[in-house]
Coordinates of N, CA, C and O in Angstrom, one line a residue:
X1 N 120.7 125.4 133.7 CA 119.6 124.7 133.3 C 119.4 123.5 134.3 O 120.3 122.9 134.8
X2 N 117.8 123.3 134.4 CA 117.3 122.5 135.2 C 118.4 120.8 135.3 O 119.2 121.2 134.4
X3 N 118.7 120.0 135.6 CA 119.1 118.6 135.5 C 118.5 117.8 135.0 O 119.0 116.8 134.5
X4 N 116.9 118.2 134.9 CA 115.9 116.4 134.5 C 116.2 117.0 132.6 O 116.0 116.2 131.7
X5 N 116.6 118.4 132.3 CA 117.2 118.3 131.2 C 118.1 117.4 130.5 O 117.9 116.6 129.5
X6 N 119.4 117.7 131.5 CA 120.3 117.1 130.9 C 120.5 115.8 131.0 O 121.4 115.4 130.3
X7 N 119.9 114.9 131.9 CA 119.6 113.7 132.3 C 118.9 112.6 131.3 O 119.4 111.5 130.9
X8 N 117.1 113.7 130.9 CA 116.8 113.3 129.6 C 117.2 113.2 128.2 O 116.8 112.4 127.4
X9 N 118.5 114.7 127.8 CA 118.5 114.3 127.2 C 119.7 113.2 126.5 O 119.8 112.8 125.4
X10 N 120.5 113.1 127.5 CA 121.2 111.4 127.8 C 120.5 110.7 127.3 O 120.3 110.4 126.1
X11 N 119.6 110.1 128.8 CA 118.6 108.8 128.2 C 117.1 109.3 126.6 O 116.1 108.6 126.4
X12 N 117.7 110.5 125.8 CA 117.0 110.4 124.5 C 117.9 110.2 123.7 O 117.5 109.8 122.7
X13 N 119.5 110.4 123.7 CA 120.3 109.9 122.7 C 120.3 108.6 122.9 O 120.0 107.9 121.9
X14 N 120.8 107.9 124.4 CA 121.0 106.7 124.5 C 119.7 105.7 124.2 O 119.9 104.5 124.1
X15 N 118.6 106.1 124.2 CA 117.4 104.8 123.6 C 117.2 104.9 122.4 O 116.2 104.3 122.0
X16 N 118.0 105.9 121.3 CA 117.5 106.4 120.0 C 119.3 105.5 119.2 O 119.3 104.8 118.2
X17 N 120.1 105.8 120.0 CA 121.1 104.9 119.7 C 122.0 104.0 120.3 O 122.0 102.9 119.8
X18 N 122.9 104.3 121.5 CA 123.4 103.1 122.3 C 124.4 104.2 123.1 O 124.7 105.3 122.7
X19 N 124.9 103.6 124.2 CA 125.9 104.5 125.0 C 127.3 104.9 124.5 O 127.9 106.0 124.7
X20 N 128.0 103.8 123.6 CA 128.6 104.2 122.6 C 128.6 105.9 122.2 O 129.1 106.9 122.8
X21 N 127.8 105.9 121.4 CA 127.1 107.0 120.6 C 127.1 108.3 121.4 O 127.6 109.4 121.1
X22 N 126.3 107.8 122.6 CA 126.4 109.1 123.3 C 127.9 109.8 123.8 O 128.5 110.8 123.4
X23 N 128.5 108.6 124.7 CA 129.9 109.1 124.9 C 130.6 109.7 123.8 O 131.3 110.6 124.1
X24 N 130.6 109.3 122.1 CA 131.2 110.2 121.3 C 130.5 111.1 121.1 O 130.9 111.8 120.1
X25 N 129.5 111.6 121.5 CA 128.7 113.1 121.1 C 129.2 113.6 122.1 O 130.0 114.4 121.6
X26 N 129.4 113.6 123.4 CA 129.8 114.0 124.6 C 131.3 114.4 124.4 O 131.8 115.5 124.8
X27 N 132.1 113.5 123.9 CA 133.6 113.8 123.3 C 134.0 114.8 122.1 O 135.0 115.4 121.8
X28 N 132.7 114.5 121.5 CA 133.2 115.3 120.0 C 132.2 116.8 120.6 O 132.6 117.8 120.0
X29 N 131.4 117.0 121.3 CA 131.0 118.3 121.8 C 132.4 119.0 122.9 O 132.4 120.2 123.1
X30 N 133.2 118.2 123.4 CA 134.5 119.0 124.0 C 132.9 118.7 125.8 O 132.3 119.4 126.7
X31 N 133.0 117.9 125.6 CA 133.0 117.8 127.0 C 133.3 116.9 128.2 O 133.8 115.9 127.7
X32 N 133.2 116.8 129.6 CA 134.0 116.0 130.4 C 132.3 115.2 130.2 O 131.2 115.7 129.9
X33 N 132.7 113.7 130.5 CA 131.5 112.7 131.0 C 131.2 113.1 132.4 O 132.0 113.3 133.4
X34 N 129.9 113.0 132.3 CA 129.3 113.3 134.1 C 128.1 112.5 134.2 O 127.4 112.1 133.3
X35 N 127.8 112.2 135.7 CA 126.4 112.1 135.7 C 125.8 113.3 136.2 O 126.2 114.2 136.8
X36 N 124.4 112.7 135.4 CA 123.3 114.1 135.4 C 122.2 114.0 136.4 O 121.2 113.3 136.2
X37 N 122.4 114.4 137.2 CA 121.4 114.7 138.5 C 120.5 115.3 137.9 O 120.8 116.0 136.9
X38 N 119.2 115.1 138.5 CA 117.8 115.9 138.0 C 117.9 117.0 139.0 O 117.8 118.2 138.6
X39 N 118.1 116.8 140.3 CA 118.2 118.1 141.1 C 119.0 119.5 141.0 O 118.8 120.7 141.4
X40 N 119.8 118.7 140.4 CA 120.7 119.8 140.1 C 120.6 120.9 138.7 O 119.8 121.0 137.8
X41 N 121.9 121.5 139.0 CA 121.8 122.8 137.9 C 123.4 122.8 136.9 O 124.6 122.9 137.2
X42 N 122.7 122.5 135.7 CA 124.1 122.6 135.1 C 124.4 124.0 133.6 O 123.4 124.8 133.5
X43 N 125.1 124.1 133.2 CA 125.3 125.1 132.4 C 124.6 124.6 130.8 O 124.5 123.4 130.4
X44 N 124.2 125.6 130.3 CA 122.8 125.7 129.3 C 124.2 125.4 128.0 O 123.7 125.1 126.9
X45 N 125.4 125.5 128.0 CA 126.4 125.0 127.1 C 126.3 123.7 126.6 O 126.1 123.4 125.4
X46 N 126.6 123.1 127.6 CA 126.7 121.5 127.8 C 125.5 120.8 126.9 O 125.8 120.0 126.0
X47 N 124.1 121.2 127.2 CA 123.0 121.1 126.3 C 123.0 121.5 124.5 O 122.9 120.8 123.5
X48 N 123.2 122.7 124.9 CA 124.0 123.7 123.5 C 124.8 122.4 122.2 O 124.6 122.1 121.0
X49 N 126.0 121.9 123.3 CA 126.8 121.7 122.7 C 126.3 120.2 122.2 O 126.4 119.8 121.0
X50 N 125.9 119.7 123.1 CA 125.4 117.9 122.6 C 124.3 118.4 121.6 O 124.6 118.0 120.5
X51 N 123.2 119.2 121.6 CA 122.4 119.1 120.4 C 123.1 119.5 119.0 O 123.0 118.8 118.0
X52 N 123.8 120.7 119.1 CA 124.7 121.3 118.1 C 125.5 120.0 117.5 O 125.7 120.0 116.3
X53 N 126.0 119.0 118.2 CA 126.6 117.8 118.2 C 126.0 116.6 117.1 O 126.3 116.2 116.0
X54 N 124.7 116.5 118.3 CA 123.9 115.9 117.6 C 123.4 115.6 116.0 O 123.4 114.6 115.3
X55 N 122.9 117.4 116.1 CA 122.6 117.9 114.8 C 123.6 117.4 113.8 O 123.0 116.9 112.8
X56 N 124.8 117.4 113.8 CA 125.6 117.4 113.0 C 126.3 115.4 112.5 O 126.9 114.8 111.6
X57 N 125.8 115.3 113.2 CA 125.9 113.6 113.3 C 125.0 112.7 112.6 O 125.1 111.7 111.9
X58 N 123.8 113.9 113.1 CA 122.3 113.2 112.6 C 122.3 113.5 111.1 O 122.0 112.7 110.2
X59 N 122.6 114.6 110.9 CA 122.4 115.8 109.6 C 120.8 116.0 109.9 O 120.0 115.9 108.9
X60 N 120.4 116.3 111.1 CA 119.2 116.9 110.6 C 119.3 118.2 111.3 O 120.2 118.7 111.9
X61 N 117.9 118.6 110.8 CA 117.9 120.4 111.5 C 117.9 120.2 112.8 O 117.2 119.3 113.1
X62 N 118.6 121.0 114.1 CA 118.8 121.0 115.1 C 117.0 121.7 115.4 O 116.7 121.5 116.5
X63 N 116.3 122.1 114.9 CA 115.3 122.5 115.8 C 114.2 121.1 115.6 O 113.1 120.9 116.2
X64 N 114.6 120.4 114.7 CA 113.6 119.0 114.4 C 113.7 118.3 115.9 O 112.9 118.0 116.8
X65 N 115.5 118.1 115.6 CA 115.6 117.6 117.1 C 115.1 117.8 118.5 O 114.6 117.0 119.3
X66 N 115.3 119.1 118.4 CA 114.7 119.8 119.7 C 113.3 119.7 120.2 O 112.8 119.6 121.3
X67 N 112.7 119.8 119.1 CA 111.6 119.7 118.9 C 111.2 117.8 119.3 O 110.6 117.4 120.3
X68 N 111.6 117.2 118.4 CA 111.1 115.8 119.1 C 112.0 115.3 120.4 O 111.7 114.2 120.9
X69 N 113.1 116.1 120.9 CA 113.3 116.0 122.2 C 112.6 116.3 123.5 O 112.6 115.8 124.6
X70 N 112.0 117.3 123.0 CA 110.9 118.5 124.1 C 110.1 117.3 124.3 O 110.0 116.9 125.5
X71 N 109.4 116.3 123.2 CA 107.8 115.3 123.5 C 108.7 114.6 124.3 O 108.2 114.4 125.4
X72 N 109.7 114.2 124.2 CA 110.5 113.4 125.3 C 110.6 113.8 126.3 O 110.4 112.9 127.1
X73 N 110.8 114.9 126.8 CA 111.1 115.7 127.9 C 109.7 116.1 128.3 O 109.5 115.3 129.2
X74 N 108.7 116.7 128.2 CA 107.5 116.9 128.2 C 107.0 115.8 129.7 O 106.8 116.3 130.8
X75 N 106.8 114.6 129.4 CA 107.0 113.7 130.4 C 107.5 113.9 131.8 O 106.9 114.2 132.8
X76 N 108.3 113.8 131.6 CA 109.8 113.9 132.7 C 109.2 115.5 133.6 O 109.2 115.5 134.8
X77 N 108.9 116.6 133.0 CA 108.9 117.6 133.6 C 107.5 117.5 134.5 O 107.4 117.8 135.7
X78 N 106.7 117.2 134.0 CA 105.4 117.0 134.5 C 105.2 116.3 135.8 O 104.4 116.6 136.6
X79 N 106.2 115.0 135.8 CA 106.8 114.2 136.7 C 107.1 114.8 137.8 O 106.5 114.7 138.8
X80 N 108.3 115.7 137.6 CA 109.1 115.9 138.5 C 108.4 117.2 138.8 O 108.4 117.4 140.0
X81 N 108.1 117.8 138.4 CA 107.4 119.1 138.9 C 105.6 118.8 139.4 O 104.9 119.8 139.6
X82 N 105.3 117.8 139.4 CA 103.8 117.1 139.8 C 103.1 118.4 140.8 O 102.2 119.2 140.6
X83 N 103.8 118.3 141.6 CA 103.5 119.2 143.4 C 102.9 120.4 142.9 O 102.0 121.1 143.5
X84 N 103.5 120.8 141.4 CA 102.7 122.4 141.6 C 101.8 122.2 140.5 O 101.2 123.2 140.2
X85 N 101.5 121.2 139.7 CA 100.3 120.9 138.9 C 99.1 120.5 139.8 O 99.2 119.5 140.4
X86 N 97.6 121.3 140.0 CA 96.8 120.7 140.1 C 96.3 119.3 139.5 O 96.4 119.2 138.2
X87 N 95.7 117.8 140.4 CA 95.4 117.1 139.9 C 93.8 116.8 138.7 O 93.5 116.0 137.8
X88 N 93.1 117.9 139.3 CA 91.7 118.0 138.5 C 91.9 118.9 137.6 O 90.9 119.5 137.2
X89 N 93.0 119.2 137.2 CA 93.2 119.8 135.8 C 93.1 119.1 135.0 O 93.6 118.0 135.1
X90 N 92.5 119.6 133.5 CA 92.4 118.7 132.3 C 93.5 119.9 131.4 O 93.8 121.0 131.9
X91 N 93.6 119.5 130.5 CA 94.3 120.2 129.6 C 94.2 121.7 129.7 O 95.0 122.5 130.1
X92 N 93.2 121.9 129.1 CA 92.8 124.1 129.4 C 93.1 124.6 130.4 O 93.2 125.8 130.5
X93 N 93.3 123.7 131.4 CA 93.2 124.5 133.0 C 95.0 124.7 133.0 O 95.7 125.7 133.1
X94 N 95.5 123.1 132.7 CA 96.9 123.6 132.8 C 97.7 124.4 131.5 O 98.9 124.9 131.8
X95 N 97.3 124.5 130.4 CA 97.5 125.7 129.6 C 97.6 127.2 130.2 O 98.5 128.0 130.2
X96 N 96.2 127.5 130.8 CA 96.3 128.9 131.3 C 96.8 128.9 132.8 O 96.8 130.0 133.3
X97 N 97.1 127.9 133.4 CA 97.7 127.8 135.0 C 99.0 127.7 134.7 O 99.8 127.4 135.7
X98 N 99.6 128.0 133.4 CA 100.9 127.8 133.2 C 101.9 129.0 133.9 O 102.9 128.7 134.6
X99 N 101.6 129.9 133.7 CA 102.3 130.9 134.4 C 102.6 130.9 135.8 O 103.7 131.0 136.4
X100 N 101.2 130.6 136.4 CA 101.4 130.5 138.1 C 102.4 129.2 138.5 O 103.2 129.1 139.3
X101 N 101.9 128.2 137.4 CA 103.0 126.7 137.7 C 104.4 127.3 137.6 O 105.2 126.9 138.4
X102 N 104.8 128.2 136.8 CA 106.0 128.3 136.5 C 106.7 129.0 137.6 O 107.9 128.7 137.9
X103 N 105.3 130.5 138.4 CA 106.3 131.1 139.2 C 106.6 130.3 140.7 O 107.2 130.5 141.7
X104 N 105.7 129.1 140.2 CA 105.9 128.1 141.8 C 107.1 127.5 141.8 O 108.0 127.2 142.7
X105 N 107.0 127.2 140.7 CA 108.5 126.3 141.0 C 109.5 127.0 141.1 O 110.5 126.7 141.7
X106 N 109.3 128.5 140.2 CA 111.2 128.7 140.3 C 111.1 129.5 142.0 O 112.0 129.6 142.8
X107 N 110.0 130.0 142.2 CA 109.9 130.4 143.7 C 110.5 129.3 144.6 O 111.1 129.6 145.7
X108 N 110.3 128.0 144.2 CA 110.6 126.7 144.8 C 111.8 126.2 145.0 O 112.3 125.6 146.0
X109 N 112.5 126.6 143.4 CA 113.8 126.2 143.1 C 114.7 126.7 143.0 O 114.9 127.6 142.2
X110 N 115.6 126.3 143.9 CA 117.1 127.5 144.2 C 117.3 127.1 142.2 O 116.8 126.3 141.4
X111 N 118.6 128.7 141.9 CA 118.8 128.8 140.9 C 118.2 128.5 139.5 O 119.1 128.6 138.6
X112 N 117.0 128.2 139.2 CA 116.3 128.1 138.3 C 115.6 129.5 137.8 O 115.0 130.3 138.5
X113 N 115.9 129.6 136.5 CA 115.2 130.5 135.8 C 114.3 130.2 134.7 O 115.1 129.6 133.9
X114 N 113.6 130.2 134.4 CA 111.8 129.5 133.7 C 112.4 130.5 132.9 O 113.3 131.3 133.0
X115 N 111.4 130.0 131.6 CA 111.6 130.6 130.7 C 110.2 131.6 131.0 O 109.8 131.5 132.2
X116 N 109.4 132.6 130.2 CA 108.4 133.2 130.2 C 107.5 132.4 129.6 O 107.7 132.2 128.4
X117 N 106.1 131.8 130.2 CA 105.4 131.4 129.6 C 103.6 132.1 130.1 O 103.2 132.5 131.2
X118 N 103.2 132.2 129.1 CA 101.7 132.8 129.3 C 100.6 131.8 128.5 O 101.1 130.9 127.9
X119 N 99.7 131.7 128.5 CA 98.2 131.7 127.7 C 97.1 132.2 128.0 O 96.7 132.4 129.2
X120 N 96.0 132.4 126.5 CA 95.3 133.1 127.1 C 94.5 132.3 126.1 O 95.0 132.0 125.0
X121 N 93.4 132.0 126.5 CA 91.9 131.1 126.0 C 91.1 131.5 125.1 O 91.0 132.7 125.0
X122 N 90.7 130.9 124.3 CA 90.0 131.9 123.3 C 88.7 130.5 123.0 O 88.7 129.4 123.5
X123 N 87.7 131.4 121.7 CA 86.7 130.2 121.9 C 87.6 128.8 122.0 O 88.1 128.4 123.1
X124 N 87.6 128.1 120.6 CA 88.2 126.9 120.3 C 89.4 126.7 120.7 O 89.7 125.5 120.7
X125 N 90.5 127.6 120.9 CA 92.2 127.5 121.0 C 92.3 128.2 122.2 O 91.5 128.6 122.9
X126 N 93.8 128.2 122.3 CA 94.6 128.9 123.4 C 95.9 129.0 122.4 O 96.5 128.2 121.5
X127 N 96.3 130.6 122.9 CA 97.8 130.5 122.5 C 98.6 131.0 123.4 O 98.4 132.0 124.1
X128 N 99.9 130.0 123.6 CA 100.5 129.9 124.4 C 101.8 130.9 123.8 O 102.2 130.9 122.7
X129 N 102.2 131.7 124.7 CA 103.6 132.7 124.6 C 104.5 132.2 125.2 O 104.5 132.2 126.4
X130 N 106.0 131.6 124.2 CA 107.1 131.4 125.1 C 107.9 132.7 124.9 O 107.5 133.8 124.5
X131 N 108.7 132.6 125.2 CA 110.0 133.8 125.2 C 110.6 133.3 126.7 O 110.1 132.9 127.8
X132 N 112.6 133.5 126.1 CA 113.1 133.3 127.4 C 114.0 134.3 127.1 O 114.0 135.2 126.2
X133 N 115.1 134.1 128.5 CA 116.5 134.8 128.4 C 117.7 134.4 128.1 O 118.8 134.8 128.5
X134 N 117.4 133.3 127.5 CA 118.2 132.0 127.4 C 119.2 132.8 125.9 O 118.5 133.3 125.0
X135 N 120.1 132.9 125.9 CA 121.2 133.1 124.4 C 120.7 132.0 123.3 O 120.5 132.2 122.1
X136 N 120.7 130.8 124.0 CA 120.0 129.9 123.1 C 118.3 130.3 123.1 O 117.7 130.7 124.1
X137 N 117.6 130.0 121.8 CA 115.8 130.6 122.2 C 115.4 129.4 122.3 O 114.3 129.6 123.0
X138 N 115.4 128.4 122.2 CA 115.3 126.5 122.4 C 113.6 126.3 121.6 O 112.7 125.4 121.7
X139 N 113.4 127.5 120.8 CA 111.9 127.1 120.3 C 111.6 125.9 120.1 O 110.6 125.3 120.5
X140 N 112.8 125.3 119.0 CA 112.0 124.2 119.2 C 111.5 123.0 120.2 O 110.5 122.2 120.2
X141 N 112.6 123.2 121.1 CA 112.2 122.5 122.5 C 111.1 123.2 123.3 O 111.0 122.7 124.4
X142 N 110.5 124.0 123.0 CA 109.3 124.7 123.2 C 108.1 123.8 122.8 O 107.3 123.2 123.5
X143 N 108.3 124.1 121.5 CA 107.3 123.1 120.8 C 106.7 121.8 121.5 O 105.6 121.4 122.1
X144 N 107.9 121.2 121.0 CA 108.1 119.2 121.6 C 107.8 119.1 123.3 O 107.6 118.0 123.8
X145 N 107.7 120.3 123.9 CA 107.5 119.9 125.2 C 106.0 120.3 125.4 O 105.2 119.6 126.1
X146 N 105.6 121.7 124.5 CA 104.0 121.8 124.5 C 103.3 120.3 124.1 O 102.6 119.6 124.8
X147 N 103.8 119.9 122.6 CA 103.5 118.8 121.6 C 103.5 117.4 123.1 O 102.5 116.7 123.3
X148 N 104.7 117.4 123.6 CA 104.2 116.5 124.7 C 103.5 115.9 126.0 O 103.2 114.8 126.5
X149 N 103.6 117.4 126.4 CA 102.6 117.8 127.4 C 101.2 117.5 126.8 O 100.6 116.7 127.4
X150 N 100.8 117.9 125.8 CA 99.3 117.4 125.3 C 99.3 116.1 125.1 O 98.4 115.4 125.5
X151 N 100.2 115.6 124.6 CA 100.2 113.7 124.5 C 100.1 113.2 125.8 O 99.8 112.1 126.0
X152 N 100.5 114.2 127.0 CA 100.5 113.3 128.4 C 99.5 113.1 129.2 O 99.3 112.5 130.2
X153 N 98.6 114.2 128.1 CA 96.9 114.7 128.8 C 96.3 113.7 128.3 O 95.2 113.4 128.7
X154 N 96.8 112.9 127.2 CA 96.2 112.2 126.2 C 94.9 112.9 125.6 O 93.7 112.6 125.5
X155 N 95.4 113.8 125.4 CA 94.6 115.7 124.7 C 94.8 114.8 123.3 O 95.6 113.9 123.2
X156 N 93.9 115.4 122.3 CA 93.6 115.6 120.8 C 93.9 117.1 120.2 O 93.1 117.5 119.4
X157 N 94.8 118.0 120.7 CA 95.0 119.1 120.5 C 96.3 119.7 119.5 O 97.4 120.0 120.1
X158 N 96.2 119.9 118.1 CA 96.8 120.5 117.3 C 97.5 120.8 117.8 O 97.3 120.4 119.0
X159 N 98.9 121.9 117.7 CA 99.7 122.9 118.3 C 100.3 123.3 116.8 O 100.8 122.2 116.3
X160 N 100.5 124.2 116.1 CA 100.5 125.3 115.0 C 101.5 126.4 115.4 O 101.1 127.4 116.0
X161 N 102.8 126.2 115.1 CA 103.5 127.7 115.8 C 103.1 128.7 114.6 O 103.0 128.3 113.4
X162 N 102.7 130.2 115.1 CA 102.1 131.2 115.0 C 103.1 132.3 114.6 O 103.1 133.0 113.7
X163 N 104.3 132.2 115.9 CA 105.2 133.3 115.4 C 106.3 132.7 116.2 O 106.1 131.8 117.0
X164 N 107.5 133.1 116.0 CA 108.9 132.9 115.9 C 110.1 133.9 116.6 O 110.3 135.0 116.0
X165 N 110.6 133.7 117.5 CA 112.1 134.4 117.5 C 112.9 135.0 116.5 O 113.3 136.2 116.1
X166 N 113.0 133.6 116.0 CA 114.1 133.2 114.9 C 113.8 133.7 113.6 O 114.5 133.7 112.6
X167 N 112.3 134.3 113.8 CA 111.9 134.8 112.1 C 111.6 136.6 112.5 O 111.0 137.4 111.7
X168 N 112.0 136.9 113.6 CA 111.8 138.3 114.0 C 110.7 138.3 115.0 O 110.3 139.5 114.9
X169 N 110.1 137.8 115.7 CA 108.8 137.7 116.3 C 109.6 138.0 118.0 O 110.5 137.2 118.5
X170 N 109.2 139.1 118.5 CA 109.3 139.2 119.9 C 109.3 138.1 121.0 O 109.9 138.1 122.1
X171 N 108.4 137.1 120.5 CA 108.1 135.9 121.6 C 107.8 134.8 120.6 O 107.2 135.1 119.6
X172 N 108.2 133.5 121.0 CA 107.7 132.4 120.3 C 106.0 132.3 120.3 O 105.6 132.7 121.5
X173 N 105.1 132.0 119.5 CA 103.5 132.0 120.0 C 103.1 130.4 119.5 O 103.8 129.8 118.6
X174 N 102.3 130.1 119.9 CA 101.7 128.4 119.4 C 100.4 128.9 119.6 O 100.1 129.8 120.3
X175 N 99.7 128.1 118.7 CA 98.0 128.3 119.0 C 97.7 126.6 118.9 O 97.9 125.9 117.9
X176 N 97.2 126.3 120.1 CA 96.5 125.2 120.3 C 95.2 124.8 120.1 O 94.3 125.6 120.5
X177 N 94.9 124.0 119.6 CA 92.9 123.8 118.8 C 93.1 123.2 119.9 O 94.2 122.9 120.5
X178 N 91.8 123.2 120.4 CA 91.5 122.6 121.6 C 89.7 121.9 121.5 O 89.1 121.6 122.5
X179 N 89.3 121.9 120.2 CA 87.9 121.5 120.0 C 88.0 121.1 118.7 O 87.0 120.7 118.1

């Protein structure tokens, strides 16, 4: 997995609690302390294991988490991946330009694997298709990163998940209002 992952989601434990905190989620997850380069590529466990961690600390549902970690992360990706976002895109354009963004970057990016992302336009909405190959399905970090990505457009756009992995659904689906 990408770095500006694991980077962010450091600095979202540590502004939500204190470094304290994080180093014992980091210890009680069975892992070595590191720093987290955004360039780099680290193992999709290490993530696994601090939210599973998390979860368990917090007592909340691990996909709540994920989910308000993604609006966190949402930011950060848009950031660092700027170069293959057109700038005169408003919202709809980069909804359905999502696929080509995606095969730019990992065309771009040694060892990076994108998850599958599609949308397709409709009058008022768009629904967006995740699905990955990930062992973990990170829906809810699906979510929070859609949910943030529209907060970054400073968009007024619902997002409604539609269908589920985790409830038997071949691909995660979201339908976005968009009017």
């Amino acid at each position: 997995m990408h770095g500006i992952v694991h980077k962010t989601l450091k600095e979202y434990v540590v502004e939500r609690t204190d470094d304290g905190t994080w180093d014992t989620i980091v210890e009680q997850s069975g892992l070595e302390p590191q720093l987290y380069l955004p360039v780099s590529n680290y193992d999709d466990e290490e993530v696994d294991a601090i939210l599973e961690t998390l979860s368990t600390m917090a007592t909340q549902d691990r996909h709540a988490i994920e989910r308000d970690f993604g609006k966190t992360l949402a930011p950060e990706l848009l950031s660092t991946f700027s170069a293959h976002i057109r700038r005169d895109w408003e919202l709809p354009e980069l909804l359905t330009g999502f696929e080509d963004v995606y095969d730019n970057i990992e065309t771009a990016t040694d060892n990076t694997e994108l998850p599958d992302l599609s949308c397709t336009r409709e009058d008022d909405h768009a629904i967006v298709t995740y699905d990955t190959h990930r062992e973990q399905r990170y829906c809810g970090l699906a979510h929070g990163i859609l949910e943030g990505t529209i907060a970054a457009f400073d968009a007024d756009a619902p997002v409604t998940k539609t269908a589920c992995v985790d409830d038997g659904a071949d691909a995660c689906r979201f339908r976005v209002d968009l009017e």
